[in-house]
Amino acid sequence: MGTASDAPAAAAAEEEEQQQQQPKLLQRTLVFTYGTLKRGFSNHPLLQDLAQRGDASFVGAAVTASRLPLVCGPYRVPFLLNLPGEEGADRVAGEVYAVTPRGLARLDELEGVSRAHYERLPIAVDLAEGGCARVDAVAYYAHRDYAAELWRRSGEKGYPEYSHAVADGYIRRKDRPQGQTFLEQIRIFVSSQS
């Protein structure tokens, strides 16, 4: 059994361990997911894999602080548009994850950030748990080069949530035509009639 003199040493060791853990927590970025990365959707296995590797953890359900357009593009792919306050837009429901830099790199790859499919930008969201705390996060928005065109193509009407009903008809990347890039598919989609 320990003595009273062991208590300060134990407390110091515990404090040191907490300080070592803190940088790991501080290195995480909060990511707001609103589409296929959410639980129950086709790209969620990536977040599950990241969680198993310690590179992501679920924080909670959330809703955007601002009204933002959420639309579907080609193949029912969801796009959050960085067009705050547009008439026909809603506060969008989704999920927040705390992600390490390594996990963020994998998400960037999935979202085609280097290929101008999506861009990772700041977003304020309200967490559903804990008194609806507002937190700063990032989200993958439709790239600015075609966001306004997607909004026009959608009839300037968005969705409050990418639900299974909204996603009905979604086609996975591997099942889409392989002769065109995703940007070409988006350009064809926005130039076609609804």
mmCIF file of C-alpha atoms in Angstrom:
data_model
loop_
_atom_site.group_PDB
_atom_site.id
_atom_site.type_symbol
_atom_site.label_atom_id
_atom_site.label_comp_id
_atom_site.label_asym_id
_atom_site.label_seq_id
_atom_site.Cartn_x
_atom_site.Cartn_y
_atom_site.Cartn_z
ATOM 1 C CA MET A 1 0.000 0.000 0.000
ATOM 2 C CA GLY A 2 1.315 3.478 -0.851
ATOM 3 C CA THR A 3 2.223 6.139 1.651
ATOM 4 C CA ALA A 4 1.120 9.747 1.818
ATOM 5 C CA SER A 5 4.409 10.748 0.213
ATOM 6 C CA ASP A 6 3.471 8.733 -2.899
ATOM 7 C CA ALA A 7 0.427 10.959 -3.577
ATOM 8 C CA PRO A 8 2.339 13.996 -4.929
ATOM 9 C CA ALA A 9 4.417 11.764 -7.209
ATOM 10 C CA ALA A 10 1.296 10.037 -8.523
ATOM 11 C CA ALA A 11 -0.418 13.381 -9.115
ATOM 12 C CA ALA A 12 2.650 14.701 -10.947
ATOM 13 C CA ALA A 13 2.782 11.576 -13.139
ATOM 14 C CA GLU A 14 -0.931 11.899 -13.937
ATOM 15 C CA GLU A 15 -0.519 15.595 -14.829
ATOM 16 C CA GLU A 16 2.438 14.781 -17.088
ATOM 17 C CA GLU A 17 0.408 12.084 -18.867
ATOM 18 C CA GLN A 18 -2.452 14.545 -19.431
ATOM 19 C CA GLN A 19 -0.017 17.109 -20.881
ATOM 20 C CA GLN A 20 1.339 14.467 -23.281
ATOM 21 C CA GLN A 21 -2.198 13.567 -24.379
ATOM 22 C CA GLN A 22 -3.245 17.204 -24.828
ATOM 23 C CA PRO A 23 -1.133 17.862 -27.947
ATOM 24 C CA LYS A 24 -2.747 14.822 -29.585
ATOM 25 C CA LEU A 25 -6.191 16.255 -28.892
ATOM 26 C CA LEU A 26 -5.156 19.726 -30.025
ATOM 27 C CA GLN A 27 -3.901 18.331 -33.334
ATOM 28 C CA ARG A 28 -7.391 17.192 -34.266
ATOM 29 C CA THR A 29 -9.624 19.134 -36.618
ATOM 30 C CA LEU A 30 -13.399 19.055 -36.239
ATOM 31 C CA VAL A 31 -14.954 17.960 -39.530
ATOM 32 C CA PHE A 32 -18.650 18.447 -40.293
ATOM 33 C CA THR A 33 -19.978 15.659 -42.517
ATOM 34 C CA TYR A 34 -23.331 16.087 -44.237
ATOM 35 C CA GLY A 35 -23.482 13.411 -46.946
ATOM 36 C CA THR A 36 -22.008 10.042 -47.789
ATOM 37 C CA LEU A 37 -19.511 10.128 -44.883
ATOM 38 C CA LYS A 38 -22.343 10.044 -42.329
ATOM 39 C CA ARG A 39 -23.217 6.862 -40.470
ATOM 40 C CA GLY A 40 -25.323 4.561 -42.630
ATOM 41 C CA PHE A 41 -24.063 5.952 -45.956
ATOM 42 C CA SER A 42 -21.664 4.567 -48.552
ATOM 43 C CA ASN A 43 -18.432 6.368 -47.589
ATOM 44 C CA HIS A 44 -18.802 5.998 -43.817
ATOM 45 C CA PRO A 45 -16.520 2.910 -43.785
ATOM 46 C CA LEU A 46 -13.618 5.326 -44.359
ATOM 47 C CA LEU A 47 -14.428 7.109 -41.078
ATOM 48 C CA GLN A 48 -14.810 3.742 -39.360
ATOM 49 C CA ASP A 49 -11.357 2.755 -40.612
ATOM 50 C CA LEU A 50 -9.920 6.069 -39.425
ATOM 51 C CA ALA A 51 -11.543 5.544 -36.015
ATOM 52 C CA GLN A 52 -10.040 2.051 -35.706
ATOM 53 C CA ARG A 53 -6.613 3.549 -36.417
ATOM 54 C CA GLY A 54 -7.121 6.344 -33.878
ATOM 55 C CA ASP A 55 -7.364 9.025 -36.582
ATOM 56 C CA ALA A 56 -11.018 9.982 -36.114
ATOM 57 C CA SER A 57 -13.637 9.961 -33.399
ATOM 58 C CA PHE A 58 -17.334 10.765 -33.457
ATOM 59 C CA VAL A 59 -18.147 14.013 -31.624
ATOM 60 C CA GLY A 60 -21.885 14.233 -32.224
ATOM 61 C CA ALA A 61 -24.802 15.270 -34.355
ATOM 62 C CA ALA A 62 -24.801 18.895 -35.456
ATOM 63 C CA VAL A 63 -26.514 21.468 -37.630
ATOM 64 C CA THR A 64 -24.921 24.339 -39.531
ATOM 65 C CA ALA A 65 -25.104 27.698 -37.773
ATOM 66 C CA SER A 66 -25.960 29.394 -41.089
ATOM 67 C CA ARG A 67 -28.478 28.493 -43.724
ATOM 68 C CA LEU A 68 -26.517 26.869 -46.560
ATOM 69 C CA PRO A 69 -27.659 25.173 -49.750
ATOM 70 C CA LEU A 70 -27.297 21.389 -49.782
ATOM 71 C CA VAL A 71 -27.975 20.000 -53.255
ATOM 72 C CA CYS A 72 -27.461 16.811 -55.205
ATOM 73 C CA GLY A 73 -25.300 16.778 -58.292
ATOM 74 C CA PRO A 74 -24.678 14.031 -60.807
ATOM 75 C CA TYR A 75 -25.410 10.524 -59.498
ATOM 76 C CA ARG A 76 -27.143 12.049 -56.417
ATOM 77 C CA VAL A 77 -23.756 13.084 -55.003
ATOM 78 C CA PRO A 78 -24.336 15.621 -52.193
ATOM 79 C CA PHE A 79 -22.772 19.084 -52.319
ATOM 80 C CA LEU A 80 -22.810 21.731 -49.610
ATOM 81 C CA LEU A 81 -22.550 25.135 -51.267
ATOM 82 C CA ASN A 82 -20.649 28.019 -49.721
ATOM 83 C CA LEU A 83 -23.494 30.421 -50.474
ATOM 84 C CA PRO A 84 -24.732 31.394 -46.989
ATOM 85 C CA GLY A 85 -28.187 32.822 -46.528
ATOM 86 C CA GLU A 86 -29.539 31.960 -49.978
ATOM 87 C CA GLU A 87 -33.322 31.871 -50.163
ATOM 88 C CA GLY A 88 -34.266 28.192 -50.352
ATOM 89 C CA ALA A 89 -31.350 27.118 -48.147
ATOM 90 C CA ASP A 90 -31.633 25.544 -44.698
ATOM 91 C CA ARG A 91 -29.536 24.856 -41.655
ATOM 92 C CA VAL A 92 -28.069 21.527 -42.699
ATOM 93 C CA ALA A 93 -27.994 18.502 -40.382
ATOM 94 C CA GLY A 94 -24.927 16.287 -40.182
ATOM 95 C CA GLU A 95 -22.267 14.810 -37.926
ATOM 96 C CA VAL A 96 -19.008 16.104 -36.473
ATOM 97 C CA TYR A 97 -15.811 14.076 -36.164
ATOM 98 C CA ALA A 98 -12.477 14.978 -34.568
ATOM 99 C CA VAL A 99 -9.828 14.020 -37.140
ATOM 100 C CA THR A 100 -6.029 13.883 -37.021
ATOM 101 C CA PRO A 101 -3.879 15.418 -39.772
ATOM 102 C CA ARG A 102 -3.319 11.915 -41.207
ATOM 103 C CA GLY A 103 -7.079 11.304 -41.241
ATOM 104 C CA LEU A 104 -7.686 14.705 -42.803
ATOM 105 C CA ALA A 105 -5.302 13.814 -45.636
ATOM 106 C CA ARG A 106 -7.366 10.686 -46.361
ATOM 107 C CA LEU A 107 -10.599 12.684 -46.322
ATOM 108 C CA ASP A 108 -9.041 15.280 -48.645
ATOM 109 C CA GLU A 109 -8.160 12.469 -51.051
ATOM 110 C CA LEU A 110 -11.690 11.028 -50.968
ATOM 111 C CA GLU A 111 -13.211 14.471 -51.518
ATOM 112 C CA GLY A 112 -10.884 15.291 -54.421
ATOM 113 C CA VAL A 113 -9.542 18.494 -52.858
ATOM 114 C CA SER A 114 -6.392 18.462 -55.007
ATOM 115 C CA ARG A 115 -8.554 17.881 -58.118
ATOM 116 C CA ALA A 116 -10.961 20.803 -57.367
ATOM 117 C CA HIS A 117 -13.968 18.547 -56.692
ATOM 118 C CA TYR A 118 -14.531 19.919 -53.188
ATOM 119 C CA GLU A 119 -12.728 22.455 -51.039
ATOM 120 C CA ARG A 120 -12.226 22.204 -47.287
ATOM 121 C CA LEU A 121 -13.332 25.470 -45.658
ATOM 122 C CA PRO A 122 -14.321 26.671 -42.178
ATOM 123 C CA ILE A 123 -17.875 26.266 -40.939
ATOM 124 C CA ALA A 124 -19.654 27.033 -37.670
ATOM 125 C CA VAL A 125 -21.955 24.282 -36.426
ATOM 126 C CA ASP A 126 -24.178 23.791 -33.405
ATOM 127 C CA LEU A 127 -23.712 20.467 -31.631
ATOM 128 C CA ALA A 128 -26.964 18.753 -30.675
ATOM 129 C CA GLU A 129 -25.620 17.487 -27.329
ATOM 130 C CA GLY A 130 -24.373 19.608 -24.469
ATOM 131 C CA GLY A 131 -26.704 22.571 -24.779
ATOM 132 C CA CYS A 132 -26.218 23.121 -28.511
ATOM 133 C CA ALA A 133 -22.664 24.420 -28.199
ATOM 134 C CA ARG A 134 -21.417 26.273 -31.271
ATOM 135 C CA VAL A 135 -18.050 25.008 -32.525
ATOM 136 C CA ASP A 136 -15.761 25.886 -35.397
ATOM 137 C CA ALA A 137 -15.149 23.039 -37.788
ATOM 138 C CA VAL A 138 -14.358 22.476 -41.446
ATOM 139 C CA ALA A 139 -16.574 21.043 -44.167
ATOM 140 C CA TYR A 140 -16.091 19.883 -47.722
ATOM 141 C CA TYR A 141 -17.968 22.358 -49.914
ATOM 142 C CA ALA A 142 -18.563 22.083 -53.643
ATOM 143 C CA HIS A 143 -15.647 23.821 -55.319
ATOM 144 C CA ARG A 144 -16.285 27.521 -55.969
ATOM 145 C CA ASP A 145 -15.731 27.021 -59.722
ATOM 146 C CA TYR A 146 -19.114 25.320 -60.087
ATOM 147 C CA ALA A 147 -21.047 25.903 -56.819
ATOM 148 C CA ALA A 148 -23.278 28.675 -58.198
ATOM 149 C CA GLU A 149 -24.052 26.566 -61.277
ATOM 150 C CA LEU A 150 -25.104 23.637 -59.067
ATOM 151 C CA TRP A 151 -27.378 25.992 -57.135
ATOM 152 C CA ARG A 152 -29.024 27.229 -60.351
ATOM 153 C CA ARG A 153 -29.321 23.655 -61.669
ATOM 154 C CA SER A 154 -31.101 22.630 -58.441
ATOM 155 C CA GLY A 155 -33.723 25.326 -59.009
ATOM 156 C CA GLU A 156 -32.252 27.241 -56.063
ATOM 157 C CA LYS A 157 -33.845 24.779 -53.661
ATOM 158 C CA GLY A 158 -31.793 22.816 -51.151
ATOM 159 C CA TYR A 159 -32.309 20.055 -48.610
ATOM 160 C CA PRO A 160 -32.069 20.349 -44.820
ATOM 161 C CA GLU A 161 -30.470 16.902 -44.674
ATOM 162 C CA TYR A 162 -28.950 14.283 -46.958
ATOM 163 C CA SER A 163 -31.326 11.526 -45.879
ATOM 164 C CA HIS A 164 -31.738 8.085 -47.397
ATOM 165 C CA ALA A 165 -34.788 9.382 -49.285
ATOM 166 C CA VAL A 166 -32.742 12.261 -50.741
ATOM 167 C CA ALA A 167 -29.857 9.903 -51.535
ATOM 168 C CA ASP A 168 -32.146 7.459 -53.360
ATOM 169 C CA GLY A 169 -30.514 6.854 -56.737
ATOM 170 C CA TYR A 170 -26.960 7.578 -55.493
ATOM 171 C CA ILE A 171 -24.387 5.800 -57.661
ATOM 172 C CA ARG A 172 -21.085 4.805 -56.095
ATOM 173 C CA ARG A 173 -17.916 6.050 -57.770
ATOM 174 C CA LYS A 174 -16.917 2.565 -58.923
ATOM 175 C CA ASP A 175 -20.287 2.137 -60.669
ATOM 176 C CA ARG A 176 -20.199 5.429 -62.603
ATOM 177 C CA PRO A 177 -19.061 5.745 -66.239
ATOM 178 C CA GLN A 178 -15.271 5.563 -66.262
ATOM 179 C CA GLY A 179 -14.623 7.506 -69.465
ATOM 180 C CA GLN A 180 -15.049 10.949 -67.870
ATOM 181 C CA THR A 181 -13.546 12.782 -64.931
ATOM 182 C CA PHE A 182 -15.819 13.825 -62.093
ATOM 183 C CA LEU A 183 -15.416 17.472 -63.121
ATOM 184 C CA GLU A 184 -16.577 16.575 -66.643
ATOM 185 C CA GLN A 185 -19.567 14.775 -65.131
ATOM 186 C CA ILE A 186 -20.394 17.886 -63.075
ATOM 187 C CA ARG A 187 -20.116 20.149 -66.134
ATOM 188 C CA ILE A 188 -22.460 17.897 -68.119
ATOM 189 C CA PHE A 189 -24.894 17.823 -65.181
ATOM 190 C CA VAL A 190 -25.032 21.599 -64.682
ATOM 191 C CA SER A 191 -25.461 22.244 -68.407
ATOM 192 C CA SER A 192 -28.363 19.774 -68.736
ATOM 193 C CA GLN A 193 -32.013 20.528 -68.089
ATOM 194 C CA SER A 194 -33.540 19.184 -64.884
#
